[in-house]
PDB file of C-alpha atoms in Angstrom:
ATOM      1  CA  UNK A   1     -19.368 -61.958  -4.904  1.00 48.00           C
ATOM      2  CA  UNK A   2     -19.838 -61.231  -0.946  1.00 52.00           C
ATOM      3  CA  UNK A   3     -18.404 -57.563  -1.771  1.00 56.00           C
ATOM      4  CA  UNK A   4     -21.123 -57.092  -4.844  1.00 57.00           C
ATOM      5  CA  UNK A   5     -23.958 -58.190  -1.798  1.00 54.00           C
ATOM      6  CA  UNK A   6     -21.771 -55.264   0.765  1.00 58.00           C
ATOM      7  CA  UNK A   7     -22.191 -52.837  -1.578  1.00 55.00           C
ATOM      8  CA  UNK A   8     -26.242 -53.075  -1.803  1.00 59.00           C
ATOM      9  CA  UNK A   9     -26.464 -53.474   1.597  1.00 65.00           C
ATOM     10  CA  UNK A  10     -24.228 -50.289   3.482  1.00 72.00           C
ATOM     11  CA  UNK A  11     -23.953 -48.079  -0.004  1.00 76.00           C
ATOM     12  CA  UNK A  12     -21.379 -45.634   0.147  1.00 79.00           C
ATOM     13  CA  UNK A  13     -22.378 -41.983   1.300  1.00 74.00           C
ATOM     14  CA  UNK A  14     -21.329 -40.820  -2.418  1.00 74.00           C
ATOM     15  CA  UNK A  15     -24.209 -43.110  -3.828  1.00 80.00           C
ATOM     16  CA  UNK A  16     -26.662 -42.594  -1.636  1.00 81.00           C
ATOM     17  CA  UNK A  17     -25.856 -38.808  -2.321  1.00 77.00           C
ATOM     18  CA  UNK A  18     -26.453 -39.731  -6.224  1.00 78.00           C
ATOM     19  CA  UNK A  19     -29.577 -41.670  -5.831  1.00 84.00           C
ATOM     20  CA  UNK A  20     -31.457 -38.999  -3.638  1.00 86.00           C
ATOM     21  CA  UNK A  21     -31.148 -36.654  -7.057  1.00 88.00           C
ATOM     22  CA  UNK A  22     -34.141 -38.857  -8.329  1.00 92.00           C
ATOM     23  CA  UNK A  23     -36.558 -37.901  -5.389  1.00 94.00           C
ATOM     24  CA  UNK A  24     -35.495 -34.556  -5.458  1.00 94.00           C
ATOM     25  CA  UNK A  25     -36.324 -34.408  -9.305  1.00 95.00           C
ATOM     26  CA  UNK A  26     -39.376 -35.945  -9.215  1.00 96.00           C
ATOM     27  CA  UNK A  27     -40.037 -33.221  -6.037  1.00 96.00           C
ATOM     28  CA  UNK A  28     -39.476 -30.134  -8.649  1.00 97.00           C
ATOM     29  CA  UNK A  29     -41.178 -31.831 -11.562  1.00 97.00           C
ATOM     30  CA  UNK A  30     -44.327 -31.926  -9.099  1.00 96.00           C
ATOM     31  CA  UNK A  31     -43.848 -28.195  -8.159  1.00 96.00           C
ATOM     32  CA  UNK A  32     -42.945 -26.798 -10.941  1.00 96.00           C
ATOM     33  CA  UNK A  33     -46.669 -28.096 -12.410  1.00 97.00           C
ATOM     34  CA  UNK A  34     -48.539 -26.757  -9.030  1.00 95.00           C
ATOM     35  CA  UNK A  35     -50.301 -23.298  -9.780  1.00 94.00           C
ATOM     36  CA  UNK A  36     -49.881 -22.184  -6.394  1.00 94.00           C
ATOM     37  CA  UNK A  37     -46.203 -22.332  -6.063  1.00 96.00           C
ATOM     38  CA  UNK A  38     -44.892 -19.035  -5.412  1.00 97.00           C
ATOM     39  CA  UNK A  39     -42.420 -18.768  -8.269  1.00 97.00           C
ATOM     40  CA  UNK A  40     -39.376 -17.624  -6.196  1.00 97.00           C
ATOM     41  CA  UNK A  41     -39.834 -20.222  -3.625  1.00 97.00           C
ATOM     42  CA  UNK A  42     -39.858 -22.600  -7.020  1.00 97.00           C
ATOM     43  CA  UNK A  43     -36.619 -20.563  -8.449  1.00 97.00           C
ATOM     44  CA  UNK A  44     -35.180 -21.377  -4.891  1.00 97.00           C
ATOM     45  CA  UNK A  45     -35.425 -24.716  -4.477  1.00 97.00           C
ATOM     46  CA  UNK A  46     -34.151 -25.524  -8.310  1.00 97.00           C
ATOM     47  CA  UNK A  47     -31.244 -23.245  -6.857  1.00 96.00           C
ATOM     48  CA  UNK A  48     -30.752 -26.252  -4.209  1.00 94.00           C
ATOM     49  CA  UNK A  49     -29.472 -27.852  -7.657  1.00 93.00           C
ATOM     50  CA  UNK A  50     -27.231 -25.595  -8.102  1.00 93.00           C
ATOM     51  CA  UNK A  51     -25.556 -26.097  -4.623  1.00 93.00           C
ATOM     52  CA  UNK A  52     -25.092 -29.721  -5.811  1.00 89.00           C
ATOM     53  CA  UNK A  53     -23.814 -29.179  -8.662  1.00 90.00           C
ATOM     54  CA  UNK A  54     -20.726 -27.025  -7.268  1.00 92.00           C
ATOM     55  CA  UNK A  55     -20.592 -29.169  -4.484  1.00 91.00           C
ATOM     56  CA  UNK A  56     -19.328 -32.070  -6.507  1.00 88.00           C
ATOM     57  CA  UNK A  57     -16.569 -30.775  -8.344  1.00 91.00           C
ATOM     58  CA  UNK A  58     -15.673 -28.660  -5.244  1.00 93.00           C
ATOM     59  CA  UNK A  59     -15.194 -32.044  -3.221  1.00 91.00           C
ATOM     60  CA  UNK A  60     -13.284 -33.491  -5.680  1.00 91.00           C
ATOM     61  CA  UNK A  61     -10.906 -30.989  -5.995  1.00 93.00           C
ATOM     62  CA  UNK A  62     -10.604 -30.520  -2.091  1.00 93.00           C
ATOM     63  CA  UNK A  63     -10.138 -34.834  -2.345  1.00 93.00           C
ATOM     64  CA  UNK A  64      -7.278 -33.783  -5.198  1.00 94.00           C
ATOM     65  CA  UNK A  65      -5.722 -30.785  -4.754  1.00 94.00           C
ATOM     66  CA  UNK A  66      -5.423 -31.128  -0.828  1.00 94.00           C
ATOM     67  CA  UNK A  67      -6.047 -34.939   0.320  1.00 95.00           C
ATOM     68  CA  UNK A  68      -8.797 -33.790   2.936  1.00 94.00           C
ATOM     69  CA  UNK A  69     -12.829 -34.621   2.205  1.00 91.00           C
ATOM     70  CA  UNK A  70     -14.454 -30.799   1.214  1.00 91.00           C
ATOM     71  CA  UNK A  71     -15.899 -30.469   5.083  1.00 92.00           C
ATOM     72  CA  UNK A  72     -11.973 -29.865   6.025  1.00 94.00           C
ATOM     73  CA  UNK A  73     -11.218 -27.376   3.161  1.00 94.00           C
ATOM     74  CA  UNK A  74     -13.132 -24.303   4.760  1.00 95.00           C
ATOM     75  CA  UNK A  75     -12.827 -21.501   2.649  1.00 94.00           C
ATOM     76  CA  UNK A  76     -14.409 -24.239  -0.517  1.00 94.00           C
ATOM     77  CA  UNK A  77     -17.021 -25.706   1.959  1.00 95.00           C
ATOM     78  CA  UNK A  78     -17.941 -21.885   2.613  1.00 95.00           C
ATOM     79  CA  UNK A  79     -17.997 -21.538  -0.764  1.00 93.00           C
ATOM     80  CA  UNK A  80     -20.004 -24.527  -1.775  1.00 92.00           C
ATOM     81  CA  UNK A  81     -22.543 -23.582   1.437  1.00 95.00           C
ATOM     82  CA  UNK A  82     -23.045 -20.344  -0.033  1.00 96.00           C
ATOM     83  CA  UNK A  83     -25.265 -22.068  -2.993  1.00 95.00           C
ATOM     84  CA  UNK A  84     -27.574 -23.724  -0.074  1.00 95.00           C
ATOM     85  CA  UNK A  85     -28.137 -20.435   1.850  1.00 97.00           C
ATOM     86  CA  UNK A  86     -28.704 -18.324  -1.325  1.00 97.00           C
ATOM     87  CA  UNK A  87     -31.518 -21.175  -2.226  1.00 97.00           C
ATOM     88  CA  UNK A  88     -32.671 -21.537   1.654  1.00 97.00           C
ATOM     89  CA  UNK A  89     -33.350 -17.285   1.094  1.00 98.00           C
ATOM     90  CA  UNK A  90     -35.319 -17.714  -2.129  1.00 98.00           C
ATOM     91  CA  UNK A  91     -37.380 -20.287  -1.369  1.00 98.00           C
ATOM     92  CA  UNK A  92     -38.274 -17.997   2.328  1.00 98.00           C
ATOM     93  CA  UNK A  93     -38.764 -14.691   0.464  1.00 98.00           C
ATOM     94  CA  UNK A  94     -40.841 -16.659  -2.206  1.00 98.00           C
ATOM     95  CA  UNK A  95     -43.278 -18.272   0.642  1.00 98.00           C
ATOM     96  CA  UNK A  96     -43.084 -14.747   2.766  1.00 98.00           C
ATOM     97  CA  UNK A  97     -44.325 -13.198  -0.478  1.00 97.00           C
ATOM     98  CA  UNK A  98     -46.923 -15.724  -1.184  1.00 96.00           C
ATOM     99  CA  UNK A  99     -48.515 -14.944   1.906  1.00 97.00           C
ATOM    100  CA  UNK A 100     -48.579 -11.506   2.140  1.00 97.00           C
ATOM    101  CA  UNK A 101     -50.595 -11.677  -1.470  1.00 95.00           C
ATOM    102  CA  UNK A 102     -52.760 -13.762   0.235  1.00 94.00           C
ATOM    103  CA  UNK A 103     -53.565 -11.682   3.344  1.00 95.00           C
ATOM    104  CA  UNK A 104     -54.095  -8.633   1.344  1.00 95.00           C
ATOM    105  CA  UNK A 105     -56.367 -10.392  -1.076  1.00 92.00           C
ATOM    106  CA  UNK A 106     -58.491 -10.990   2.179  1.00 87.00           C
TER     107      UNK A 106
END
């Protein structure tokens, strides 16, 4: 019983991981329904779930196939990172875009 109580109170880094999906959801649900979102910025940012979903099997098989977490298996974790920047560009080029509509609309 004392280990069920543990678990609530210091949750593993996996399941707080799992749980911040619902935020993040609710985050794109909100933007996707906002007229003013520039649409790549939008496109980027549903990339970010990309990058989590290849993350995830990517750290498992790092955990598998060599024993070490997916932050010691560098050519993966390159990999995997790759997702994050390619969504970190979008959602810049969709913003820079966005704003240089808007200044030469004024």
């Amino acid at each position: 019983m004392i280990q069920d109580v543990s678990f609530i109170l210091h949750p593993s880094k996996e399941t707080l991981f799992a749980l911040s999906l619902f935020p993040y959801l609710g985050f794109l649900w909100f933007l996707t329904r906002t007229p003013q979102m520039p649409r790549l910025a939008l496109i980027g940012f549903y990339c970010t779930l990309v990058f989590v979903g290849v993350t995830i099997p990517a750290g498992i098989y790092a955990q598998v196939h060599y024993g070490e977490s997916l932050a010691n298996v560098d050519w993966l974790h390159g990999s995997a990172e790759f997702f994050l920047t390619l969504s970190n560009i979008l959602v810049v080029l969709g913003f820079r875009q966005a704003i240089k509509e808007r200044e030469a609309k004024s």
